[in-house]
Every structure is written in structure tokens, then in C-alpha cells.
Amino acid sequence: MPHISFSELKLWNECPWKHKLVYLEGIKVFEGNEHTAFGTAVHSTCEQLVENNIKNAAEYFQEQFLKELQGLPENYELKKDLVVAMRMQGCMLTGHILPSLKEYFGKYTLVSVEEKLYEDIEEYDDYSFKGYIDLVLKTSDGKYHIIDWKTCSWGWDTRRKSERMTTYQLTLYKHFFCIKHNIEPADATTHFALLKRTAKKNNVEIFKVTSGNKKTENALKLLNKSLYNLTNKNYIKNRMACQGRFGPCEFLKSQHCN
């Protein structure tokens, strides 16, 4: 069944033409680096920790990080100093994960880890919304807490924490999670958990993200708008996105986009 993920929606919102190149034509330039390897390894460590599957989190992180680095393209030249720093930083982070959850949420029960969403979209019932929720906890007040881990360097500023597209991820996760489990939206809250690689304190920062009715309505409007344009093959080039936050688009001035 046709589906759309949040990452796909986010890329479409950035530039429909880039979305076409990546998702429809399968053209990918970026294949990972030290930062993506670090993020994947830390995420995996978080999963194993909350499920109580590992005894030595630092050792597990080291194994996963090495595995991810080995999976990078053969012609990719690793930045050795960065890798050494990341190995130390990842081990340090592992000791803060569970204590931070307990400090922030108090007493909780684990509901799910990496929970799969594959729910029908109301206005496009031949499409499903696909996603994976990093972590769902339930506290003694009966509230469900939807949490997404985000690795970063020193943290996010106020603007990033409230950025529309960043927070829409949790808004849509909450909406479809509640549909899946027949839960009232008022009984679910959303949170980002920042895993800060270079911060000197507050290495795991958890904060609540508002996902009320109006915001959910706006997120669903964007989702439906993207599906309308995708089904009608409207692949517009967004020239305003050629220079992004982290540098120029990888397709800029290439044979795929000129």
C-alpha cells in the first residue's frame, strides 16, 4: 500500500523536486558520515537500555558505533580525531540516559520502543502514514508520553525547539498513535530528548512539545497538501531551498537540477 513517512513529508516541504529525485528516482548523493553513525549507535543504545537488554551500555555503544562506521562507503575517509572524540562522548552519554528519564518523568512504565505506525490517512485512504516512535512511556497519572531521541552537538536554541517542521514530526506521531490505540489526544503528550554530544552539562535534555488540536489540524493540512501534489505529479523546484541550513543542496548545479 502506498505510504508516506515524516522524513518524506519534510523533504517534500523543503523542495518537491528534490523529493522526486530521492524518493521516486532513487537518486541519493549523501550516504552517511561520522555523525549519522554516531546518531544510529546512540539511538540503538537508548533502545537497549530502556528495555533492560544490556548491562554495559558504554561497551554496547562502542560496538554499534564501530559497526556503523564500517558500513559507510568504502571510499569515505574517516576523520580520525572526530571518531576518537565521538567514542568518548558516546560512552559518557550512555550514563545519563536512564537517570534523565527517571528525573523527568518520575515513575513510569515502558509501553513500546520503536513502535511502528502504519495508519490510514483520512482524506487519502489509499495512503498510509508510516513512522517509528522511538519511545512511549506511561506515567501513573494515565498519560502516554511519546518521545523522540535527537542527537546533536551542544543542543537546540529556542527557535529550533519550536520550529514548525521539526515539531510536526511529534504532532503527527501523536495523532496516528492515538488513532492506532483508540486513545484520547488529551491523554498523550509529546517530547524531544536531546542527546548532546559536546555539552558540558545537561547532556540529556528532555522537553515537552505542544501538539494541540490546532497544530494537529495544520500538520494534517500539510500532509494532505503533499499527497495532493504527489498524486498529481506537481514537482516544483523550490529555489529558496538551494542554500540550506547546513550548506547547499547536494543536487545544486548537477545534471539532476540546473
Coordinates of C-alpha atoms in Angstrom, one line a residue:
M1 CA 0.0 0.0 0.0
P2 CA 1.4 3.5 -0.8
H3 CA 2.6 5.3 2.2
I4 CA 4.4 8.5 3.3
S5 CA 6.8 9.0 6.2
F6 CA 7.5 12.2 8.1
S7 CA 11.0 12.3 6.6
E8 CA 9.4 12.1 3.1
L9 CA 7.0 14.9 4.0
K10 CA 9.8 17.0 5.4
L11 CA 11.8 16.7 2.2
W12 CA 8.7 17.4 0.1
N13 CA 8.1 20.6 2.1
E14 CA 11.7 21.6 1.6
C15 CA 11.6 21.0 -2.2
P16 CA 9.2 18.9 -4.2
W17 CA 11.7 18.4 -7.0
K18 CA 14.3 17.1 -4.5
H19 CA 11.7 14.8 -3.2
K20 CA 11.1 13.4 -6.7
L21 CA 14.8 12.8 -7.2
V22 CA 15.3 11.0 -3.9
Y23 CA 12.0 9.1 -3.4
L24 CA 10.8 8.4 -6.9
E25 CA 14.0 8.2 -8.9
G26 CA 16.1 6.7 -6.1
I27 CA 19.0 9.2 -6.5
K28 CA 21.0 9.6 -3.3
V29 CA 24.2 11.5 -3.0
F30 CA 24.7 11.6 0.8
E31 CA 25.3 8.1 2.2
G32 CA 26.2 8.9 5.8
N33 CA 29.2 10.1 7.8
E34 CA 30.6 10.0 11.4
H35 CA 27.6 12.0 12.6
T36 CA 25.0 9.6 11.2
A37 CA 27.0 6.6 12.5
F38 CA 27.1 8.2 16.0
G39 CA 23.4 9.0 16.0
T40 CA 22.4 5.5 15.0
A41 CA 24.7 3.9 17.6
V42 CA 23.3 6.2 20.4
H43 CA 19.7 5.5 19.3
S44 CA 20.3 1.8 19.4
T45 CA 21.9 2.1 22.9
C46 CA 18.9 4.1 24.1
E47 CA 16.5 1.3 22.9
Q48 CA 18.5 -1.5 24.6
L49 CA 18.8 0.5 27.8
V50 CA 15.1 1.2 28.3
E51 CA 14.3 -2.4 27.6
N52 CA 16.9 -3.5 30.1
N53 CA 18.6 -5.7 27.5
I54 CA 22.2 -4.7 28.2
K55 CA 24.5 -4.5 31.2
N56 CA 27.3 -2.4 29.8
A57 CA 25.9 0.4 27.8
A58 CA 29.2 2.0 27.0
E59 CA 30.6 -1.2 25.6
Y60 CA 27.4 -1.7 23.6
F61 CA 27.7 1.8 22.1
Q62 CA 31.3 1.2 21.1
E63 CA 30.3 -2.0 19.3
Q64 CA 27.4 -0.3 17.5
F65 CA 29.5 2.8 16.6
L66 CA 32.2 0.6 15.0
K67 CA 29.6 -1.4 13.1
E68 CA 28.0 1.8 11.7
L69 CA 31.4 3.3 10.7
Q70 CA 32.3 0.0 8.9
G71 CA 29.0 0.4 7.0
L72 CA 30.0 3.7 5.5
P73 CA 31.0 3.8 1.8
E74 CA 34.5 2.3 1.1
N75 CA 35.8 5.5 -0.4
Y76 CA 34.7 7.6 2.6
E77 CA 37.7 8.9 4.5
L78 CA 37.0 8.9 8.2
K79 CA 38.0 11.9 10.3
K80 CA 40.1 10.1 12.9
D81 CA 40.1 12.8 15.5
L82 CA 36.4 13.2 15.3
V83 CA 35.9 9.4 15.7
V84 CA 38.1 9.3 18.8
A85 CA 36.2 12.2 20.3
M86 CA 32.8 10.6 19.5
R87 CA 33.8 7.3 21.1
M88 CA 34.5 9.1 24.4
Q89 CA 31.4 11.3 24.1
G90 CA 29.1 8.4 23.3
C91 CA 30.3 6.4 26.3
M92 CA 29.7 9.5 28.5
L93 CA 26.2 9.9 27.2
T94 CA 25.1 6.4 28.0
G95 CA 25.4 7.0 31.7
H96 CA 22.9 9.9 31.5
I97 CA 20.1 8.3 29.6
L98 CA 18.1 6.3 32.2
P99 CA 18.7 8.8 35.1
S100 CA 17.4 11.6 32.8
L101 CA 14.2 9.7 32.0
K102 CA 13.6 8.9 35.7
E103 CA 14.3 12.5 36.8
Y104 CA 11.9 14.0 34.1
F105 CA 9.0 11.5 34.2
G106 CA 9.3 10.1 37.7
K107 CA 7.8 6.7 38.0
Y108 CA 6.8 5.3 34.6
T109 CA 6.1 2.0 32.8
L110 CA 7.5 1.2 29.3
V111 CA 4.8 1.0 26.6
S112 CA 6.9 0.5 23.5
V113 CA 10.3 1.0 21.8
E114 CA 10.5 1.7 18.1
E115 CA 6.7 1.3 17.7
K116 CA 5.7 1.1 14.1
L117 CA 2.9 3.3 12.8
Y118 CA 1.1 2.4 9.6
E119 CA -2.2 4.1 9.7
D120 CA -4.7 5.2 7.1
I121 CA -4.8 8.9 6.2
E122 CA -8.4 10.1 6.4
E123 CA -8.5 12.2 3.2
Y124 CA -6.3 9.8 1.3
D125 CA -7.5 6.4 2.4
D126 CA -5.4 4.7 -0.2
Y127 CA -2.3 6.1 1.5
S128 CA -0.9 5.3 5.0
F129 CA 1.3 7.3 7.3
K130 CA 4.4 5.3 8.2
G131 CA 6.7 6.0 11.1
Y132 CA 8.6 4.6 14.1
I133 CA 8.2 6.1 17.5
D134 CA 11.4 5.9 19.4
L135 CA 9.9 5.5 22.9
V136 CA 6.5 5.5 24.5
L137 CA 6.1 5.7 28.3
K138 CA 3.1 5.8 30.6
T139 CA 3.1 7.6 33.9
S140 CA 1.0 6.9 37.0
D141 CA -1.5 9.7 36.0
G142 CA -2.5 7.6 33.0
K143 CA -0.8 9.8 30.4
Y144 CA 1.1 8.4 27.5
H145 CA 4.4 10.1 26.6
I146 CA 5.7 10.0 23.0
I147 CA 9.4 10.6 22.9
D148 CA 11.8 11.1 20.0
W149 CA 15.6 10.9 20.6
K150 CA 17.7 13.5 18.8
T151 CA 21.4 13.5 18.8
C152 CA 23.1 16.9 18.4
S153 CA 26.3 18.7 19.4
W154 CA 25.6 21.3 22.1
G155 CA 21.8 21.5 22.0
W156 CA 19.0 23.5 20.3
D157 CA 18.1 27.1 20.7
T158 CA 14.6 28.3 21.4
R159 CA 13.9 28.9 17.7
R160 CA 14.8 25.3 16.8
K161 CA 12.8 23.8 19.7
S162 CA 9.6 25.5 18.3
E163 CA 10.4 25.2 14.6
R164 CA 7.2 24.2 12.7
M165 CA 8.5 21.3 10.7
T166 CA 10.7 19.9 13.5
T167 CA 7.8 19.7 15.9
Y168 CA 5.3 18.5 13.3
Q169 CA 7.0 15.1 13.5
L170 CA 5.8 14.6 17.1
T171 CA 2.4 16.1 16.3
L172 CA 1.8 13.5 13.5
Y173 CA 3.2 10.7 15.6
K174 CA 0.8 11.6 18.4
H175 CA -2.2 11.8 16.1
F176 CA -1.6 8.4 14.5
F177 CA -0.6 6.8 17.7
C178 CA -3.9 7.8 19.3
I179 CA -5.8 6.5 16.3
K180 CA -3.9 3.2 16.4
H181 CA -4.7 2.6 20.1
N182 CA -8.0 4.5 20.3
I183 CA -6.6 6.9 22.9
E184 CA -7.9 10.4 23.5
P185 CA -5.4 13.0 22.3
A186 CA -5.7 14.8 25.7
D187 CA -4.2 11.7 27.3
A188 CA -1.0 11.8 25.2
T189 CA 1.9 14.3 25.3
T190 CA 5.0 14.7 23.1
H191 CA 8.6 15.2 24.0
F192 CA 12.0 15.5 22.4
A193 CA 15.0 14.1 24.2
L194 CA 18.2 15.8 23.1
L195 CA 21.4 13.7 23.4
K196 CA 24.1 16.3 23.4
R197 CA 27.5 15.1 22.3
T198 CA 29.7 18.1 23.2
A199 CA 27.7 19.8 26.0
K200 CA 29.5 20.2 29.4
K201 CA 26.3 19.8 31.4
N202 CA 22.7 18.7 31.0
N203 CA 23.8 16.1 28.4
V204 CA 20.3 14.7 28.0
E205 CA 17.7 17.4 27.8
I206 CA 14.1 16.3 27.6
F207 CA 11.4 19.0 26.9
K208 CA 7.7 18.9 26.1
V209 CA 6.4 19.9 22.7
T210 CA 2.9 21.3 22.3
S211 CA 0.7 19.2 20.0
G212 CA -2.8 20.6 20.5
N213 CA -5.8 20.5 18.2
K214 CA -4.9 23.5 16.0
K215 CA -1.3 22.3 15.5
T216 CA -2.6 18.9 14.6
E217 CA -5.0 20.4 12.1
N218 CA -2.2 22.4 10.5
A219 CA 0.1 19.3 10.3
L220 CA -2.6 17.2 8.7
K221 CA -3.3 20.0 6.2
L222 CA 0.4 20.0 5.1
L223 CA 0.3 16.2 4.9
N224 CA -2.8 16.2 2.7
K225 CA -1.4 19.0 0.6
S226 CA 1.8 17.0 -0.1
L227 CA -0.3 13.9 -1.1
Y228 CA -2.4 16.0 -3.4
N229 CA 0.7 17.3 -5.2
L230 CA 2.4 13.9 -5.2
T231 CA -0.6 12.2 -6.7
N232 CA -0.9 15.0 -9.3
K233 CA 2.8 14.9 -10.0
N234 CA 3.4 18.5 -9.2
Y235 CA 7.2 18.5 -8.7
I236 CA 8.1 22.2 -8.3
K237 CA 11.7 23.3 -7.8
N238 CA 11.9 25.4 -4.7
R239 CA 14.8 27.7 -5.5
M240 CA 14.6 29.2 -2.0
A241 CA 15.9 25.8 -0.6
C242 CA 19.1 25.6 -2.8
Q243 CA 21.1 27.0 0.1
G244 CA 20.1 25.1 3.2
R245 CA 20.9 25.4 6.9
F246 CA 23.8 23.0 6.6
G247 CA 25.0 24.1 3.2
P248 CA 23.9 23.9 -0.5
C249 CA 21.7 21.2 -1.7
E250 CA 23.7 18.2 -2.9
F251 CA 21.8 18.4 -6.3
L252 CA 22.5 22.1 -6.9
K253 CA 24.0 22.7 -10.3
S254 CA 24.2 19.0 -11.0
Q255 CA 22.8 17.1 -14.0
H256 CA 19.7 16.4 -11.9
C257 CA 18.9 20.1 -11.1
N258 CA 20.3 23.0 -13.0

